[in-house]
PDB file of N, CA and C in Angstrom:
ATOM      1  N   MET A   1      -7.368  14.768  -2.063  1.00 92.00           N
ATOM      2  CA  MET A   1      -7.528  13.505  -1.386  1.00 92.00           C
ATOM      3  C   MET A   1      -6.327  12.612  -1.725  1.00 92.00           C
ATOM      4  N   PRO A   2      -5.648  12.063  -0.721  1.00 96.00           N
ATOM      5  CA  PRO A   2      -4.487  11.211  -0.989  1.00 96.00           C
ATOM      6  C   PRO A   2      -4.875   9.933  -1.732  1.00 96.00           C
ATOM      7  N   LYS A   3      -3.955   9.448  -2.562  1.00 97.00           N
ATOM      8  CA  LYS A   3      -4.147   8.181  -3.251  1.00 97.00           C
ATOM      9  C   LYS A   3      -3.082   7.209  -2.754  1.00 97.00           C
ATOM     10  N   VAL A   4      -3.548   6.095  -2.190  1.00 98.00           N
ATOM     11  CA  VAL A   4      -2.657   5.092  -1.617  1.00 98.00           C
ATOM     12  C   VAL A   4      -2.741   3.826  -2.464  1.00 98.00           C
ATOM     13  N   ILE A   5      -1.585   3.327  -2.862  1.00 98.00           N
ATOM     14  CA  ILE A   5      -1.503   2.039  -3.565  1.00 98.00           C
ATOM     15  C   ILE A   5      -0.625   1.129  -2.720  1.00 98.00           C
ATOM     16  N   LEU A   6      -1.179  -0.013  -2.347  1.00 98.00           N
ATOM     17  CA  LEU A   6      -0.408  -1.013  -1.621  1.00 98.00           C
ATOM     18  C   LEU A   6      -0.032  -2.119  -2.591  1.00 98.00           C
ATOM     19  N   LEU A   7       1.255  -2.295  -2.794  1.00 98.00           N
ATOM     20  CA  LEU A   7       1.750  -3.387  -3.638  1.00 98.00           C
ATOM     21  C   LEU A   7       1.999  -4.594  -2.740  1.00 98.00           C
ATOM     22  N   TYR A   8       1.436  -5.724  -3.122  1.00 98.00           N
ATOM     23  CA  TYR A   8       1.536  -6.934  -2.316  1.00 98.00           C
ATOM     24  C   TYR A   8       1.774  -8.131  -3.234  1.00 98.00           C
ATOM     25  N   ALA A   9       2.018  -9.284  -2.614  1.00 97.00           N
ATOM     26  CA  ALA A   9       2.147 -10.536  -3.365  1.00 97.00           C
ATOM     27  C   ALA A   9       1.443 -11.635  -2.566  1.00 97.00           C
ATOM     28  N   SER A  10       0.891 -12.601  -3.267  1.00 95.00           N
ATOM     29  CA  SER A  10       0.149 -13.683  -2.612  1.00 95.00           C
ATOM     30  C   SER A  10       1.048 -14.509  -1.695  1.00 95.00           C
ATOM     31  N   TRP A  11       2.333 -14.598  -1.988  1.00 97.00           N
ATOM     32  CA  TRP A  11       3.269 -15.393  -1.206  1.00 97.00           C
ATOM     33  C   TRP A  11       3.875 -14.637  -0.025  1.00 97.00           C
ATOM     34  N   CYS A  12       3.560 -13.370   0.101  1.00 97.00           N
ATOM     35  CA  CYS A  12       4.136 -12.505   1.140  1.00 97.00           C
ATOM     36  C   CYS A  12       3.429 -12.732   2.479  1.00 97.00           C
ATOM     37  N   HIS A  13       4.217 -13.084   3.498  1.00 96.00           N
ATOM     38  CA  HIS A  13       3.636 -13.345   4.822  1.00 96.00           C
ATOM     39  C   HIS A  13       3.294 -12.064   5.576  1.00 96.00           C
ATOM     40  N   ASN A  14       3.944 -10.949   5.259  1.00 95.00           N
ATOM     41  CA  ASN A  14       3.693  -9.690   5.953  1.00 95.00           C
ATOM     42  C   ASN A  14       2.613  -8.839   5.294  1.00 95.00           C
ATOM     43  N   CYS A  15       2.300  -9.131   4.052  1.00 98.00           N
ATOM     44  CA  CYS A  15       1.341  -8.304   3.320  1.00 98.00           C
ATOM     45  C   CYS A  15      -0.042  -8.228   3.976  1.00 98.00           C
ATOM     46  N   PRO A  16      -0.597  -9.321   4.503  1.00 98.00           N
ATOM     47  CA  PRO A  16      -1.912  -9.206   5.132  1.00 98.00           C
ATOM     48  C   PRO A  16      -1.953  -8.206   6.302  1.00 98.00           C
ATOM     49  N   LYS A  17      -0.841  -8.062   7.015  1.00 97.00           N
ATOM     50  CA  LYS A  17      -0.792  -7.084   8.118  1.00 97.00           C
ATOM     51  C   LYS A  17      -0.884  -5.661   7.570  1.00 97.00           C
ATOM     52  N   ALA A  18      -0.157  -5.400   6.493  1.00 98.00           N
ATOM     53  CA  ALA A  18      -0.208  -4.069   5.868  1.00 98.00           C
ATOM     54  C   ALA A  18      -1.595  -3.817   5.282  1.00 98.00           C
ATOM     55  N   GLU A  19      -2.176  -4.830   4.647  1.00 98.00           N
ATOM     56  CA  GLU A  19      -3.529  -4.689   4.088  1.00 98.00           C
ATOM     57  C   GLU A  19      -4.523  -4.329   5.179  1.00 98.00           C
ATOM     58  N   LYS A  20      -4.421  -4.996   6.333  1.00 98.00           N
ATOM     59  CA  LYS A  20      -5.363  -4.726   7.427  1.00 98.00           C
ATOM     60  C   LYS A  20      -5.242  -3.287   7.921  1.00 98.00           C
ATOM     61  N   ILE A  21      -4.015  -2.801   8.064  1.00 98.00           N
ATOM     62  CA  ILE A  21      -3.817  -1.417   8.520  1.00 98.00           C
ATOM     63  C   ILE A  21      -4.497  -0.446   7.563  1.00 98.00           C
ATOM     64  N   TRP A  22      -4.234  -0.605   6.263  1.00 98.00           N
ATOM     65  CA  TRP A  22      -4.809   0.331   5.285  1.00 98.00           C
ATOM     66  C   TRP A  22      -6.321   0.175   5.169  1.00 98.00           C
ATOM     67  N   ARG A  23      -6.829  -1.050   5.227  1.00 98.00           N
ATOM     68  CA  ARG A  23      -8.290  -1.250   5.156  1.00 98.00           C
ATOM     69  C   ARG A  23      -8.980  -0.636   6.363  1.00 98.00           C
ATOM     70  N   ASP A  24      -8.397  -0.796   7.547  1.00 97.00           N
ATOM     71  CA  ASP A  24      -8.975  -0.188   8.756  1.00 97.00           C
ATOM     72  C   ASP A  24      -8.997   1.332   8.637  1.00 97.00           C
ATOM     73  N   LEU A  25      -7.893   1.910   8.155  1.00 97.00           N
ATOM     74  CA  LEU A  25      -7.845   3.366   7.997  1.00 97.00           C
ATOM     75  C   LEU A  25      -8.861   3.838   6.958  1.00 97.00           C
ATOM     76  N   LYS A  26      -9.045   3.058   5.905  1.00 97.00           N
ATOM     77  CA  LYS A  26     -10.000   3.426   4.845  1.00 97.00           C
ATOM     78  C   LYS A  26     -11.415   3.504   5.398  1.00 97.00           C
ATOM     79  N   GLU A  27     -11.750   2.655   6.365  1.00 96.00           N
ATOM     80  CA  GLU A  27     -13.074   2.703   6.972  1.00 96.00           C
ATOM     81  C   GLU A  27     -13.282   3.968   7.798  1.00 96.00           C
ATOM     82  N   GLU A  28     -12.184   4.530   8.313  1.00 95.00           N
ATOM     83  CA  GLU A  28     -12.263   5.680   9.223  1.00 95.00           C
ATOM     84  C   GLU A  28     -11.957   7.019   8.554  1.00 95.00           C
ATOM     85  N   HIS A  29     -11.299   6.989   7.402  1.00 96.00           N
ATOM     86  CA  HIS A  29     -10.821   8.223   6.769  1.00 96.00           C
ATOM     87  C   HIS A  29     -11.096   8.197   5.273  1.00 96.00           C
ATOM     88  N   ASP A  30     -11.111   9.401   4.674  1.00 95.00           N
ATOM     89  CA  ASP A  30     -11.440   9.536   3.260  1.00 95.00           C
ATOM     90  C   ASP A  30     -10.167   9.662   2.427  1.00 95.00           C
ATOM     91  N   PHE A  31      -9.828   8.610   1.692  1.00 97.00           N
ATOM     92  CA  PHE A  31      -8.715   8.633   0.755  1.00 97.00           C
ATOM     93  C   PHE A  31      -8.931   7.514  -0.253  1.00 97.00           C
ATOM     94  N   GLU A  32      -8.275   7.655  -1.410  1.00 97.00           N
ATOM     95  CA  GLU A  32      -8.356   6.602  -2.427  1.00 97.00           C
ATOM     96  C   GLU A  32      -7.420   5.478  -2.022  1.00 97.00           C
ATOM     97  N   TYR A  33      -7.877   4.236  -2.171  1.00 98.00           N
ATOM     98  CA  TYR A  33      -7.056   3.097  -1.774  1.00 98.00           C
ATOM     99  C   TYR A  33      -7.180   1.981  -2.791  1.00 98.00           C
ATOM    100  N   GLU A  34      -6.039   1.423  -3.163  1.00 98.00           N
ATOM    101  CA  GLU A  34      -6.014   0.320  -4.125  1.00 98.00           C
ATOM    102  C   GLU A  34      -4.936  -0.674  -3.706  1.00 98.00           C
ATOM    103  N   GLU A  35      -5.266  -1.960  -3.780  1.00 98.00           N
ATOM    104  CA  GLU A  35      -4.289  -3.014  -3.552  1.00 98.00           C
ATOM    105  C   GLU A  35      -3.950  -3.633  -4.903  1.00 98.00           C
ATOM    106  N   VAL A  36      -2.652  -3.750  -5.189  1.00 98.00           N
ATOM    107  CA  VAL A  36      -2.216  -4.269  -6.488  1.00 98.00           C
ATOM    108  C   VAL A  36      -1.206  -5.392  -6.261  1.00 98.00           C
ATOM    109  N   ASP A  37      -1.494  -6.544  -6.840  1.00 98.00           N
ATOM    110  CA  ASP A  37      -0.609  -7.697  -6.758  1.00 98.00           C
ATOM    111  C   ASP A  37       0.572  -7.465  -7.696  1.00 98.00           C
ATOM    112  N   VAL A  38       1.799  -7.551  -7.162  1.00 97.00           N
ATOM    113  CA  VAL A  38       2.977  -7.304  -8.000  1.00 97.00           C
ATOM    114  C   VAL A  38       3.149  -8.367  -9.079  1.00 97.00           C
ATOM    115  N   GLU A  39       2.442  -9.478  -8.953  1.00 96.00           N
ATOM    116  CA  GLU A  39       2.543 -10.521  -9.964  1.00 96.00           C
ATOM    117  C   GLU A  39       1.594 -10.276 -11.148  1.00 96.00           C
ATOM    118  N   SER A  40       0.718  -9.285 -11.014  1.00 97.00           N
ATOM    119  CA  SER A  40      -0.183  -8.949 -12.116  1.00 97.00           C
ATOM    120  C   SER A  40       0.546  -8.035 -13.103  1.00 97.00           C
ATOM    121  N   GLU A  41      -0.042  -7.881 -14.283  1.00 97.00           N
ATOM    122  CA  GLU A  41       0.563  -6.998 -15.284  1.00 97.00           C
ATOM    123  C   GLU A  41       0.641  -5.560 -14.768  1.00 97.00           C
ATOM    124  N   GLU A  42      -0.457  -5.091 -14.167  1.00 97.00           N
ATOM    125  CA  GLU A  42      -0.473  -3.730 -13.602  1.00 97.00           C
ATOM    126  C   GLU A  42       0.564  -3.606 -12.489  1.00 97.00           C
ATOM    127  N   GLY A  43       0.631  -4.629 -11.633  1.00 96.00           N
ATOM    128  CA  GLY A  43       1.579  -4.607 -10.526  1.00 96.00           C
ATOM    129  C   GLY A  43       3.018  -4.570 -10.993  1.00 96.00           C
ATOM    130  N   GLN A  44       3.322  -5.306 -12.053  1.00 97.00           N
ATOM    131  CA  GLN A  44       4.678  -5.298 -12.598  1.00 97.00           C
ATOM    132  C   GLN A  44       5.045  -3.925 -13.140  1.00 97.00           C
ATOM    133  N   LYS A  45       4.095  -3.267 -13.787  1.00 97.00           N
ATOM    134  CA  LYS A  45       4.342  -1.917 -14.314  1.00 97.00           C
ATOM    135  C   LYS A  45       4.605  -0.936 -13.175  1.00 97.00           C
ATOM    136  N   ILE A  46       3.762  -0.999 -12.135  1.00 96.00           N
ATOM    137  CA  ILE A  46       3.929  -0.083 -10.995  1.00 96.00           C
ATOM    138  C   ILE A  46       5.240  -0.369 -10.271  1.00 96.00           C
ATOM    139  N   ALA A  47       5.549  -1.651 -10.057  1.00 96.00           N
ATOM    140  CA  ALA A  47       6.794  -2.015  -9.378  1.00 96.00           C
ATOM    141  C   ALA A  47       8.009  -1.512 -10.152  1.00 96.00           C
ATOM    142  N   GLN A  48       7.955  -1.620 -11.467  1.00 97.00           N
ATOM    143  CA  GLN A  48       9.065  -1.132 -12.289  1.00 97.00           C
ATOM    144  C   GLN A  48       9.143   0.400 -12.229  1.00 97.00           C
ATOM    145  N   GLU A  49       8.001   1.041 -12.298  1.00 96.00           N
ATOM    146  CA  GLU A  49       7.969   2.514 -12.270  1.00 96.00           C
ATOM    147  C   GLU A  49       8.595   3.073 -10.997  1.00 96.00           C
ATOM    148  N   TYR A  50       8.348   2.417  -9.853  1.00 96.00           N
ATOM    149  CA  TYR A  50       8.842   2.907  -8.563  1.00 96.00           C
ATOM    150  C   TYR A  50      10.050   2.121  -8.052  1.00 96.00           C
ATOM    151  N   SER A  51      10.634   1.281  -8.888  1.00 96.00           N
ATOM    152  CA  SER A  51      11.804   0.467  -8.515  1.00 96.00           C
ATOM    153  C   SER A  51      11.564  -0.330  -7.237  1.00 96.00           C
ATOM    154  N   VAL A  52      10.399  -0.943  -7.137  1.00 95.00           N
ATOM    155  CA  VAL A  52      10.034  -1.713  -5.954  1.00 95.00           C
ATOM    156  C   VAL A  52      10.794  -3.036  -5.959  1.00 95.00           C
ATOM    157  N   MET A  53      11.473  -3.308  -4.853  1.00 94.00           N
ATOM    158  CA  MET A  53      12.258  -4.534  -4.722  1.00 94.00           C
ATOM    159  C   MET A  53      11.718  -5.450  -3.624  1.00 94.00           C
ATOM    160  N   ALA A  54      10.754  -4.965  -2.829  1.00 96.00           N
ATOM    161  CA  ALA A  54      10.212  -5.750  -1.716  1.00 96.00           C
ATOM    162  C   ALA A  54       8.732  -5.413  -1.530  1.00 96.00           C
ATOM    163  N   VAL A  55       8.012  -6.365  -0.992  1.00 97.00           N
ATOM    164  CA  VAL A  55       6.612  -6.140  -0.652  1.00 97.00           C
ATOM    165  C   VAL A  55       6.404  -6.493   0.815  1.00 97.00           C
ATOM    166  N   PRO A  56       5.466  -5.837   1.483  1.00 98.00           N
ATOM    167  CA  PRO A  56       4.581  -4.815   0.956  1.00 98.00           C
ATOM    168  C   PRO A  56       5.295  -3.470   0.787  1.00 98.00           C
ATOM    169  N   THR A  57       4.890  -2.756  -0.245  1.00 98.00           N
ATOM    170  CA  THR A  57       5.356  -1.388  -0.475  1.00 98.00           C
ATOM    171  C   THR A  57       4.131  -0.507  -0.662  1.00 98.00           C
ATOM    172  N   THR A  58       4.131   0.626   0.023  1.00 98.00           N
ATOM    173  CA  THR A  58       3.029   1.573  -0.075  1.00 98.00           C
ATOM    174  C   THR A  58       3.474   2.799  -0.852  1.00 98.00           C
ATOM    175  N   VAL A  59       2.714   3.131  -1.886  1.00 98.00           N
ATOM    176  CA  VAL A  59       2.960   4.330  -2.687  1.00 98.00           C
ATOM    177  C   VAL A  59       1.829   5.312  -2.369  1.00 98.00           C
ATOM    178  N   ILE A  60       2.195   6.521  -1.990  1.00 98.00           N
ATOM    179  CA  ILE A  60       1.196   7.551  -1.671  1.00 98.00           C
ATOM    180  C   ILE A  60       1.451   8.752  -2.568  1.00 98.00           C
ATOM    181  N   ASP A  61       0.429   9.106  -3.324  1.00 97.00           N
ATOM    182  CA  ASP A  61       0.505  10.252  -4.239  1.00 97.00           C
ATOM    183  C   ASP A  61       1.767  10.213  -5.113  1.00 97.00           C
ATOM    184  N   GLY A  62       2.055   9.025  -5.653  1.00 96.00           N
ATOM    185  CA  GLY A  62       3.142   8.892  -6.599  1.00 96.00           C
ATOM    186  C   GLY A  62       4.531   8.801  -6.004  1.00 96.00           C
ATOM    187  N   GLU A  63       4.644   8.613  -4.689  1.00 96.00           N
ATOM    188  CA  GLU A  63       5.939   8.498  -4.029  1.00 96.00           C
ATOM    189  C   GLU A  63       5.935   7.250  -3.151  1.00 96.00           C
ATOM    190  N   VAL A  64       7.033   6.507  -3.133  1.00 97.00           N
ATOM    191  CA  VAL A  64       7.130   5.372  -2.216  1.00 97.00           C
ATOM    192  C   VAL A  64       7.174   5.927  -0.795  1.00 97.00           C
ATOM    193  N   ALA A  65       6.193   5.543   0.004  1.00 97.00           N
ATOM    194  CA  ALA A  65       6.095   6.060   1.369  1.00 97.00           C
ATOM    195  C   ALA A  65       6.591   5.045   2.398  1.00 97.00           C
ATOM    196  N   PHE A  66       6.299   3.761   2.161  1.00 98.00           N
ATOM    197  CA  PHE A  66       6.695   2.726   3.120  1.00 98.00           C
ATOM    198  C   PHE A  66       7.126   1.477   2.387  1.00 98.00           C
ATOM    199  N   ILE A  67       8.200   0.885   2.855  1.00 97.00           N
ATOM    200  CA  ILE A  67       8.598  -0.447   2.438  1.00 97.00           C
ATOM    201  C   ILE A  67       8.482  -1.289   3.703  1.00 97.00           C
ATOM    202  N   GLY A  68       7.642  -2.295   3.657  1.00 97.00           N
ATOM    203  CA  GLY A  68       7.347  -3.054   4.858  1.00 97.00           C
ATOM    204  C   GLY A  68       6.013  -2.612   5.437  1.00 97.00           C
ATOM    205  N   ILE A  69       5.824  -2.904   6.705  1.00 97.00           N
ATOM    206  CA  ILE A  69       4.540  -2.628   7.357  1.00 97.00           C
ATOM    207  C   ILE A  69       4.647  -1.346   8.175  1.00 97.00           C
ATOM    208  N   PRO A  70       3.899  -0.309   7.815  1.00 97.00           N
ATOM    209  CA  PRO A  70       3.914   0.899   8.640  1.00 97.00           C
ATOM    210  C   PRO A  70       3.077   0.665   9.893  1.00 97.00           C
ATOM    211  N   SER A  71       3.364   1.409  10.943  1.00 97.00           N
ATOM    212  CA  SER A  71       2.463   1.376  12.094  1.00 97.00           C
ATOM    213  C   SER A  71       1.192   2.109  11.671  1.00 97.00           C
ATOM    214  N   LYS A  72       0.106   1.862  12.372  1.00 96.00           N
ATOM    215  CA  LYS A  72      -1.144   2.541  12.034  1.00 96.00           C
ATOM    216  C   LYS A  72      -0.972   4.053  12.173  1.00 96.00           C
ATOM    217  N   ASP A  73      -0.242   4.494  13.182  1.00 97.00           N
ATOM    218  CA  ASP A  73      -0.009   5.926  13.394  1.00 97.00           C
ATOM    219  C   ASP A  73       0.814   6.534  12.251  1.00 97.00           C
ATOM    220  N   GLU A  74       1.847   5.827  11.804  1.00 97.00           N
ATOM    221  CA  GLU A  74       2.659   6.324  10.678  1.00 97.00           C
ATOM    222  C   GLU A  74       1.815   6.413   9.421  1.00 97.00           C
ATOM    223  N   ALA A  75       1.004   5.380   9.182  1.00 98.00           N
ATOM    224  CA  ALA A  75       0.152   5.356   7.994  1.00 98.00           C
ATOM    225  C   ALA A  75      -0.845   6.513   8.022  1.00 98.00           C
ATOM    226  N   LEU A  76      -1.466   6.710   9.173  1.00 97.00           N
ATOM    227  CA  LEU A  76      -2.444   7.792   9.313  1.00 97.00           C
ATOM    228  C   LEU A  76      -1.790   9.149   9.083  1.00 97.00           C
ATOM    229  N   GLU A  77      -0.626   9.355   9.661  1.00 97.00           N
ATOM    230  CA  GLU A  77       0.076  10.632   9.508  1.00 97.00           C
ATOM    231  C   GLU A  77       0.404  10.903   8.035  1.00 97.00           C
ATOM    232  N   SER A  78       0.710   9.847   7.302  1.00 97.00           N
ATOM    233  CA  SER A  78       1.113  10.013   5.899  1.00 97.00           C
ATOM    234  C   SER A  78      -0.040  10.419   4.976  1.00 97.00           C
ATOM    235  N   ILE A  79      -1.268  10.222   5.407  1.00 96.00           N
ATOM    236  CA  ILE A  79      -2.412  10.582   4.550  1.00 96.00           C
ATOM    237  C   ILE A  79      -3.103  11.866   5.011  1.00 96.00           C
ATOM    238  N   LYS A  80      -2.593  12.491   6.049  1.00 90.00           N
ATOM    239  CA  LYS A  80      -3.198  13.747   6.532  1.00 90.00           C
ATOM    240  C   LYS A  80      -2.746  14.915   5.695  1.00 90.00           C
TER     241      LYS A  80
END
């Protein structure tokens, strides 16, 4: 089962769009999903681990998959 981590920030204007895409897909498909604020301690560790320089960033199974907002089709394809 794929594991998706969406890194976001409260000040990010594009993050809610990415959150909606992943939340909608989570309702329709079976995968692990977690949203992590880059301003939190956990978020800072993950951002450093993956050299994240922008949000939203999506990490899938330990690899940066998207920087920015993926289309719903791109997101779905990445978890198949």
